[in-house]
Amino acid sequence: MPVWHILLLSAALQLPTTEIETLKGERATGELVELNDSSAVLKQGTQSVSFPLPGLLAVRFPQAPPAEPSLGSRLSLVDGSRLTCSSFSVTGDKARCQTAFGNLTLTVSRLSSVRFGVSTPKLDENWNALLTRESTTDLLVVKKEDVLDFLAGVTGDVGEKINLLLDGEVVPVTRDKAYGIVYHRRLPTLPKSICQIQLTSGDVLETTQLTWEAGKARAKLVAGPEVEVPQGQIAALDFSVSKIKYLSDLKPRDTKYVPFFDVIGILDEYRRDRSLDGTPITLKGRSYPRGIALHSKTMLRFRIAGEYSRFQATAGIDDTVAESGHCVQLLITGDGKPLFDGEIKGREAPRPLDLDVSGVRDLEITVDFGSDNSDIGDHLDLADAKLVK
């Protein structure tokens, strides 16, 4: 065997099977051996380390290979779960689908939509418009060239034909003529999701119960069924849904921006999940997928309604301009009371922020000129900015 093959194999064997991230930003690697309703247990060499579930943000599997693209039906459930099905049928009040991790039987009332046809940018746009359309009936969607149309009625059994109750008469439609079905649903009262299982295929499962044993996740979906998924099909276990809110997902109640020069449109007052230059948010060589970027003379006010206990972020001048020595003054207040007030300098290490926002109704972030009294290169990043319950 060539030496480089041996080196690659050795490197692959040394990759951690599991990476755990906590709400405090701590990371640990090892092998996930157990997960229950109180903790996750990671094996590190000969030792086992327990991580309390309330403080867990995510469990990731970096070795998980991406799945081959599937041409099956794409099923969406009322709880937000998305599944790829190699087969899909409905009989009476039961829907059955074959997934990569096994057969699944669901109550029809838990179906949101099913898409049989191919995906293209234009068809995606049409399909998404139908998903948000106000309707009092099901929509049986058909494709005419590159345009989607629909028949409004009540869908019944789905097999080689789809039964559609239309004006009091059952009309059978052959399956190959249907692009998909959008079900009319009154959103039921469902238990809260505690974890989103993200599969290598791109599918997601919203779960209300989750355990891990012998390299498999056993979960109860918010929509009802119980599933078992092997580690090889899982990219991540995301526990953030019930614990954190990224600031970039919130719309400010109030924004103010006073540019140094009175010229409109030269620079955005702030950006979500990108730097002010439109590149990934990057601080000292590390890129962050989430966060907000602000220019000096910008104020953002968020209504957080006392629902969170901590505001966490990493504050720094974006790498695109950091080495030029730029700086800004950052002030963060909660209901008018200062929580942080300090200068952020490009040539210094980013500042980790962990602020107590318990009971805070309005969180306000103000960026002003730094000690250089200039707006040049005042590109502040609040990387990974999030509110923690």
Short mmCIF file of C-alpha atoms in Angstrom, two decimals, residues 2-388:
data_model
loop_
_atom_site.label_atom_id
_atom_site.label_comp_id
_atom_site.label_asym_id
_atom_site.label_seq_id
_atom_site.Cartn_x
_atom_site.Cartn_y
_atom_site.Cartn_z
CA PRO A 2 1.41 3.46 -0.90
CA VAL A 3 2.58 5.57 2.04
CA TRP A 4 0.04 8.32 1.34
CA HIS A 5 -2.78 5.74 1.49
CA ILE A 6 -1.55 4.68 4.91
CA LEU A 7 -1.34 8.28 6.09
CA LEU A 8 -4.86 9.03 4.89
CA LEU A 9 -6.19 5.89 6.54
CA SER A 10 -4.39 6.75 9.77
CA ALA A 11 -5.80 10.28 9.72
CA ALA A 12 -9.30 8.96 9.12
CA LEU A 13 -9.00 6.55 12.02
CA GLN A 14 -7.94 9.40 14.30
CA LEU A 15 -10.93 11.58 13.46
CA PRO A 16 -13.33 11.86 16.40
CA THR A 17 -16.61 10.05 15.89
CA THR A 18 -18.47 12.66 17.92
CA GLU A 19 -18.14 16.36 18.70
CA ILE A 20 -20.17 17.89 21.52
CA GLU A 21 -20.80 21.64 21.88
CA THR A 22 -22.29 23.19 25.00
CA LEU A 23 -24.26 26.39 25.48
CA LYS A 24 -21.12 27.92 27.02
CA GLY A 25 -19.24 27.37 23.76
CA GLU A 26 -17.16 24.49 25.13
CA ARG A 27 -16.29 21.66 22.74
CA ALA A 28 -15.29 18.07 23.38
CA THR A 29 -14.62 15.10 21.11
CA GLY A 30 -14.79 11.37 21.59
CA GLU A 31 -17.34 8.61 21.11
CA LEU A 32 -20.99 9.03 22.06
CA VAL A 33 -21.88 5.97 24.12
CA GLU A 34 -25.09 7.05 25.84
CA LEU A 35 -27.75 9.74 25.77
CA ASN A 36 -30.82 9.91 27.98
CA ASP A 37 -33.22 12.53 29.32
CA SER A 38 -30.60 13.93 31.70
CA SER A 39 -27.17 13.72 30.04
CA ALA A 40 -24.95 12.69 27.14
CA VAL A 41 -21.95 10.48 27.86
CA LEU A 42 -18.80 10.80 25.76
CA LYS A 43 -16.01 8.22 25.88
CA GLN A 44 -12.57 9.82 25.70
CA GLY A 45 -9.89 7.13 25.72
CA THR A 46 -10.39 5.15 28.91
CA GLN A 47 -12.56 7.81 30.56
CA SER A 48 -16.23 8.66 30.22
CA VAL A 49 -17.39 12.27 30.54
CA SER A 50 -21.01 13.22 31.22
CA PHE A 51 -22.58 16.40 29.81
CA PRO A 52 -25.88 17.54 31.39
CA LEU A 53 -28.58 17.77 28.73
CA PRO A 54 -29.85 21.24 29.75
CA GLY A 55 -26.42 22.67 28.88
CA LEU A 56 -26.05 20.81 25.59
CA LEU A 57 -26.22 22.71 22.29
CA ALA A 58 -25.38 20.08 19.69
CA VAL A 59 -23.89 16.65 19.10
CA ARG A 60 -22.19 16.34 15.70
CA PHE A 61 -20.74 13.38 13.80
CA PRO A 62 -17.89 14.72 11.61
CA GLN A 63 -17.18 11.34 10.04
CA ALA A 64 -20.71 10.95 8.69
CA PRO A 65 -20.46 10.75 4.86
CA PRO A 66 -23.00 12.74 2.82
CA ALA A 67 -25.79 10.56 1.50
CA GLU A 68 -26.31 9.96 -2.20
CA PRO A 69 -28.99 12.25 -3.69
CA SER A 70 -32.39 10.58 -3.51
CA LEU A 71 -35.08 10.75 -6.17
CA GLY A 72 -37.86 9.68 -3.81
CA SER A 73 -40.89 11.61 -2.62
CA ARG A 74 -40.27 14.45 -0.17
CA LEU A 75 -42.66 14.33 2.76
CA SER A 76 -43.21 17.21 5.21
CA LEU A 77 -45.01 16.76 8.53
CA VAL A 78 -46.94 19.29 10.59
CA ASP A 79 -44.17 19.28 13.22
CA GLY A 80 -41.56 20.50 10.71
CA SER A 81 -39.98 17.10 10.06
CA ARG A 82 -38.87 16.46 6.47
CA LEU A 83 -38.41 12.96 5.10
CA THR A 84 -37.32 11.41 1.81
CA CYS A 85 -39.43 8.35 0.98
CA SER A 86 -38.60 5.71 -1.60
CA SER A 87 -42.28 4.74 -1.46
CA PHE A 88 -45.36 6.56 -0.17
CA SER A 89 -48.99 5.52 0.10
CA VAL A 90 -52.16 6.39 1.99
CA THR A 91 -54.95 4.01 2.95
CA GLY A 92 -57.78 5.36 5.06
CA ASP A 93 -56.33 7.46 7.87
CA LYS A 94 -52.84 5.90 7.67
CA ALA A 95 -49.87 6.99 5.56
CA ARG A 96 -46.96 4.63 4.99
CA CYS A 97 -43.53 5.53 3.71
CA GLN A 98 -40.24 3.72 3.23
CA THR A 99 -37.29 5.77 4.49
CA ALA A 100 -33.56 5.10 4.61
CA PHE A 101 -33.94 4.11 8.27
CA GLY A 102 -37.01 1.89 7.87
CA ASN A 103 -40.77 1.80 7.36
CA LEU A 104 -42.82 4.57 8.93
CA THR A 105 -46.57 4.67 9.56
CA LEU A 106 -48.22 8.02 10.27
CA THR A 107 -51.69 9.34 10.92
CA VAL A 108 -52.78 11.26 7.82
CA SER A 109 -53.63 14.30 9.96
CA ARG A 110 -49.89 14.67 10.63
CA LEU A 111 -49.04 15.17 6.93
CA SER A 112 -48.34 18.69 5.71
CA SER A 113 -47.31 18.03 2.11
CA VAL A 114 -45.75 15.43 -0.16
CA ARG A 115 -43.83 16.24 -3.32
CA PHE A 116 -43.44 13.58 -5.99
CA GLY A 117 -41.97 15.66 -8.83
CA VAL A 118 -38.46 16.83 -9.60
CA SER A 119 -36.94 19.97 -8.14
CA THR A 120 -35.76 22.93 -10.22
CA PRO A 121 -35.33 26.57 -9.13
CA LYS A 122 -38.52 27.66 -10.91
CA LEU A 123 -40.56 24.68 -9.70
CA ASP A 124 -39.23 25.24 -6.18
CA GLU A 125 -40.50 28.82 -6.31
CA ASN A 126 -43.94 27.68 -7.52
CA TRP A 127 -44.11 24.90 -4.93
CA ASN A 128 -43.16 27.19 -2.04
CA ALA A 129 -45.85 29.65 -3.12
CA LEU A 130 -48.45 26.87 -2.95
CA LEU A 131 -47.24 25.85 0.51
CA THR A 132 -48.00 29.33 1.84
CA ARG A 133 -51.25 29.78 -0.08
CA GLU A 134 -54.40 30.31 1.98
CA SER A 135 -56.75 27.41 1.26
CA THR A 136 -59.69 25.64 2.88
CA THR A 137 -59.08 22.40 0.93
CA ASP A 138 -56.26 20.09 -0.06
CA LEU A 139 -54.39 20.98 -3.24
CA LEU A 140 -53.55 18.22 -5.72
CA VAL A 141 -50.67 19.79 -7.62
CA VAL A 142 -49.99 19.05 -11.29
CA LYS A 143 -47.17 20.22 -13.56
CA LYS A 144 -47.67 21.78 -16.97
CA GLU A 145 -44.23 22.16 -18.52
CA ASP A 146 -42.41 24.33 -15.95
CA VAL A 147 -45.52 25.74 -14.25
CA LEU A 148 -47.46 24.22 -11.34
CA ASP A 149 -51.25 24.25 -11.16
CA PHE A 150 -53.66 22.54 -8.78
CA LEU A 151 -57.05 20.95 -8.25
CA ALA A 152 -58.71 21.92 -4.97
CA GLY A 153 -60.56 19.17 -3.13
CA VAL A 154 -60.11 16.50 -0.46
CA THR A 155 -57.50 13.84 -1.13
CA GLY A 156 -58.13 10.27 -0.05
CA ASP A 157 -56.18 7.09 -0.70
CA VAL A 158 -52.84 7.41 -2.48
CA GLY A 159 -51.45 4.48 -4.43
CA GLU A 160 -51.01 4.07 -8.16
CA LYS A 161 -53.92 6.49 -8.28
CA ILE A 162 -54.82 9.40 -6.03
CA ASN A 163 -58.47 9.71 -5.04
CA LEU A 164 -59.64 13.32 -5.04
CA LEU A 165 -63.08 14.30 -3.75
CA LEU A 166 -64.07 17.08 -6.13
CA ASP A 167 -67.52 18.70 -6.01
CA GLY A 168 -68.95 15.67 -4.21
CA GLU A 169 -67.50 13.15 -6.66
CA VAL A 170 -64.40 10.97 -6.21
CA VAL A 171 -62.06 11.52 -9.14
CA PRO A 172 -59.11 9.10 -9.48
CA VAL A 173 -55.94 10.77 -10.76
CA THR A 174 -53.04 8.61 -11.91
CA ARG A 175 -49.98 9.05 -9.72
CA ASP A 176 -47.64 9.95 -12.59
CA LYS A 177 -49.79 12.99 -13.41
CA ALA A 178 -49.50 14.40 -9.90
CA TYR A 179 -46.58 16.62 -8.88
CA GLY A 180 -47.55 16.64 -5.22
CA ILE A 181 -50.19 17.20 -2.55
CA VAL A 182 -50.50 20.14 -0.18
CA TYR A 183 -52.74 19.13 2.70
CA HIS A 184 -55.12 21.58 4.37
CA ARG A 185 -54.42 21.35 8.07
CA ARG A 186 -55.44 23.15 11.19
CA LEU A 187 -52.24 23.10 13.16
CA PRO A 188 -52.75 20.67 16.04
CA THR A 189 -51.50 21.21 19.57
CA LEU A 190 -48.24 19.28 19.65
CA PRO A 191 -45.59 18.69 22.32
CA LYS A 192 -42.48 20.83 22.01
CA SER A 193 -39.48 19.52 20.13
CA ILE A 194 -36.45 18.91 22.35
CA CYS A 195 -34.04 17.94 19.57
CA GLN A 196 -33.81 18.04 15.80
CA ILE A 197 -32.09 15.02 14.28
CA GLN A 198 -30.31 16.20 11.13
CA LEU A 199 -29.62 13.39 8.68
CA THR A 200 -26.81 13.22 6.13
CA SER A 201 -29.50 13.16 3.42
CA GLY A 202 -30.72 16.62 4.44
CA ASP A 203 -33.82 15.20 6.11
CA VAL A 204 -34.72 16.45 9.59
CA LEU A 205 -36.69 14.80 12.39
CA GLU A 206 -38.29 16.86 15.15
CA THR A 207 -38.31 14.78 18.32
CA THR A 208 -39.94 14.96 21.72
CA GLN A 209 -38.02 12.02 23.22
CA LEU A 210 -34.50 10.86 22.39
CA THR A 211 -32.06 8.23 23.64
CA TRP A 212 -28.80 6.84 22.30
CA GLU A 213 -27.49 3.33 22.70
CA ALA A 214 -25.24 0.99 20.70
CA GLY A 215 -24.62 3.53 17.95
CA LYS A 216 -28.29 4.29 17.29
CA ALA A 217 -30.68 7.10 18.07
CA ARG A 218 -34.09 6.02 19.27
CA ALA A 219 -36.61 8.83 19.13
CA LYS A 220 -40.28 9.66 19.31
CA LEU A 221 -41.27 12.23 16.71
CA VAL A 222 -43.35 15.23 17.71
CA ALA A 223 -45.76 13.98 15.03
CA GLY A 224 -46.15 10.68 16.89
CA PRO A 225 -44.20 7.71 15.48
CA GLU A 226 -41.12 6.18 17.06
CA VAL A 227 -38.01 5.80 14.90
CA GLU A 228 -34.56 4.25 15.15
CA VAL A 229 -31.72 5.81 13.14
CA PRO A 230 -28.13 4.45 12.95
CA GLN A 231 -25.23 6.82 13.53
CA GLY A 232 -24.01 6.49 9.94
CA GLN A 233 -27.09 8.34 8.71
CA ILE A 234 -26.91 11.17 11.27
CA ALA A 235 -25.02 14.43 10.73
CA ALA A 236 -26.02 16.09 14.01
CA LEU A 237 -28.36 16.15 17.00
CA ASP A 238 -29.40 19.79 17.40
CA PHE A 239 -30.66 20.70 20.88
CA SER A 240 -30.72 24.45 20.26
CA VAL A 241 -34.38 24.67 19.21
CA SER A 242 -35.73 24.94 22.74
CA LYS A 243 -32.72 26.65 24.32
CA ILE A 244 -31.35 29.45 22.16
CA LYS A 245 -32.38 32.10 19.67
CA TYR A 246 -29.81 33.48 17.27
CA LEU A 247 -29.93 37.26 17.12
CA SER A 248 -29.83 37.08 13.32
CA ASP A 249 -33.20 35.30 13.45
CA LEU A 250 -34.82 38.25 15.23
CA LYS A 251 -36.03 41.42 13.55
CA PRO A 252 -35.09 44.57 15.49
CA ARG A 253 -37.99 46.66 16.77
CA ASP A 254 -35.96 49.76 16.08
CA THR A 255 -32.83 50.58 14.04
CA LYS A 256 -30.85 53.78 13.67
CA TYR A 257 -27.87 54.45 11.45
CA VAL A 258 -26.11 57.78 11.00
CA PRO A 259 -23.45 57.49 8.26
CA PHE A 260 -20.34 59.65 8.55
CA PHE A 261 -21.08 61.02 5.10
CA ASP A 262 -24.69 61.82 4.25
CA VAL A 263 -24.78 59.44 1.29
CA ILE A 264 -27.50 56.80 1.10
CA GLY A 265 -26.84 53.22 0.06
CA ILE A 266 -23.04 53.10 0.39
CA LEU A 267 -23.08 50.63 3.29
CA ASP A 268 -25.66 48.54 5.09
CA GLU A 269 -26.35 49.54 8.69
CA TYR A 270 -26.08 45.88 9.68
CA ARG A 271 -26.07 42.42 8.14
CA ARG A 272 -27.23 39.02 9.31
CA ASP A 273 -24.92 35.99 9.14
CA ARG A 274 -22.48 37.86 6.86
CA SER A 275 -19.84 40.54 7.32
CA LEU A 276 -20.52 44.08 6.12
CA ASP A 277 -18.54 43.20 2.99
CA GLY A 278 -20.82 40.22 2.31
CA THR A 279 -18.19 37.62 3.17
CA PRO A 280 -18.50 35.03 5.97
CA ILE A 281 -18.10 36.53 9.44
CA THR A 282 -14.45 35.88 10.32
CA LEU A 283 -12.46 36.78 13.44
CA LYS A 284 -8.75 35.91 13.69
CA GLY A 285 -9.06 33.25 11.03
CA ARG A 286 -12.15 31.56 12.44
CA SER A 287 -15.35 31.76 10.40
CA TYR A 288 -18.77 31.82 12.01
CA PRO A 289 -21.96 30.79 10.19
CA ARG A 290 -24.17 32.89 12.49
CA GLY A 291 -23.96 36.41 13.84
CA ILE A 292 -24.58 40.05 12.99
CA ALA A 293 -22.25 42.71 11.59
CA LEU A 294 -22.66 46.40 12.39
CA HIS A 295 -21.01 49.66 11.36
CA SER A 296 -20.24 52.48 13.76
CA LYS A 297 -23.11 54.90 14.44
CA THR A 298 -25.59 51.99 14.40
CA MET A 299 -28.19 51.15 17.05
CA LEU A 300 -30.36 48.02 17.10
CA ARG A 301 -33.10 47.41 19.67
CA PHE A 302 -34.56 43.92 20.11
CA ARG A 303 -37.66 42.99 22.12
CA ILE A 304 -36.71 39.84 24.03
CA ALA A 305 -39.61 40.06 26.51
CA GLY A 306 -37.83 38.60 29.53
CA GLU A 307 -37.71 35.14 27.93
CA TYR A 308 -33.93 34.64 28.11
CA SER A 309 -31.23 34.47 30.77
CA ARG A 310 -27.98 35.12 28.85
CA PHE A 311 -26.77 37.01 25.79
CA GLN A 312 -23.63 35.44 24.35
CA ALA A 313 -21.43 36.50 21.44
CA THR A 314 -17.84 36.99 20.35
CA ALA A 315 -17.15 40.65 19.54
CA GLY A 316 -14.36 41.67 17.19
CA ILE A 317 -13.41 43.67 14.12
CA ASP A 318 -13.89 41.52 11.00
CA ASP A 319 -10.71 40.08 9.49
CA THR A 320 -11.31 41.97 6.24
CA VAL A 321 -10.21 45.19 7.99
CA ALA A 322 -8.86 44.12 11.40
CA GLU A 323 -5.14 44.43 10.66
CA SER A 324 -5.54 48.09 9.71
CA GLY A 325 -5.97 48.86 13.40
CA HIS A 326 -9.59 50.01 13.38
CA CYS A 327 -11.67 50.16 16.56
CA VAL A 328 -15.24 50.84 17.74
CA GLN A 329 -16.99 51.53 21.02
CA LEU A 330 -19.60 48.88 21.83
CA LEU A 331 -22.42 49.53 24.31
CA ILE A 332 -25.01 46.88 25.17
CA THR A 333 -27.89 47.75 27.49
CA GLY A 334 -30.86 45.91 28.93
CA ASP A 335 -33.89 48.14 29.54
CA GLY A 336 -31.50 51.10 29.57
CA LYS A 337 -29.03 49.60 32.07
CA PRO A 338 -25.45 49.03 30.81
CA LEU A 339 -24.50 45.38 30.45
CA PHE A 340 -21.27 45.93 28.51
CA ASP A 341 -19.37 49.07 27.55
CA GLY A 342 -15.96 48.70 25.98
CA GLU A 343 -13.71 49.36 23.02
CA ILE A 344 -13.24 46.62 20.45
CA LYS A 345 -9.92 46.81 18.57
CA GLY A 346 -9.03 45.00 15.37
CA ARG A 347 -5.50 44.09 16.41
CA GLU A 348 -6.62 42.60 19.72
CA ALA A 349 -8.17 39.21 20.40
CA PRO A 350 -11.96 39.06 20.00
CA ARG A 351 -13.91 39.68 23.21
CA PRO A 352 -16.17 36.86 24.46
CA LEU A 353 -19.43 38.24 25.84
CA ASP A 354 -21.65 36.40 28.32
CA LEU A 355 -24.19 38.87 29.72
CA ASP A 356 -27.02 38.38 32.19
CA VAL A 357 -30.30 39.41 30.51
CA SER A 358 -32.69 37.80 33.01
CA GLY A 359 -35.95 39.75 33.02
CA VAL A 360 -34.78 42.13 30.28
CA ARG A 361 -37.55 43.36 27.99
CA ASP A 362 -35.51 45.35 25.44
CA LEU A 363 -31.92 44.57 24.47
CA GLU A 364 -30.15 47.49 22.79
CA ILE A 365 -26.83 47.34 20.92
CA THR A 366 -25.06 50.60 20.01
CA VAL A 367 -21.83 50.87 18.03
CA ASP A 368 -19.99 54.22 18.00
CA PHE A 369 -16.62 55.55 16.90
CA GLY A 370 -13.67 54.18 18.82
CA SER A 371 -10.74 56.17 20.18
CA ASP A 372 -9.58 56.94 16.63
CA ASN A 373 -12.79 58.99 16.18
CA SER A 374 -13.18 57.68 12.64
CA ASP A 375 -15.64 55.45 10.81
CA ILE A 376 -13.03 53.94 8.49
CA GLY A 377 -13.02 50.15 8.79
CA ASP A 378 -15.52 50.17 11.67
CA HIS A 379 -16.79 46.67 10.82
CA LEU A 380 -17.89 45.11 14.11
CA ASP A 381 -18.89 41.44 14.17
CA LEU A 382 -20.98 39.95 16.95
CA ALA A 383 -20.14 36.40 15.96
CA ASP A 384 -22.41 33.56 17.07
CA ALA A 385 -24.65 36.14 18.78
CA LYS A 386 -27.42 34.29 20.60
CA LEU A 387 -29.91 34.50 23.45
CA VAL A 388 -29.96 31.56 25.85
#
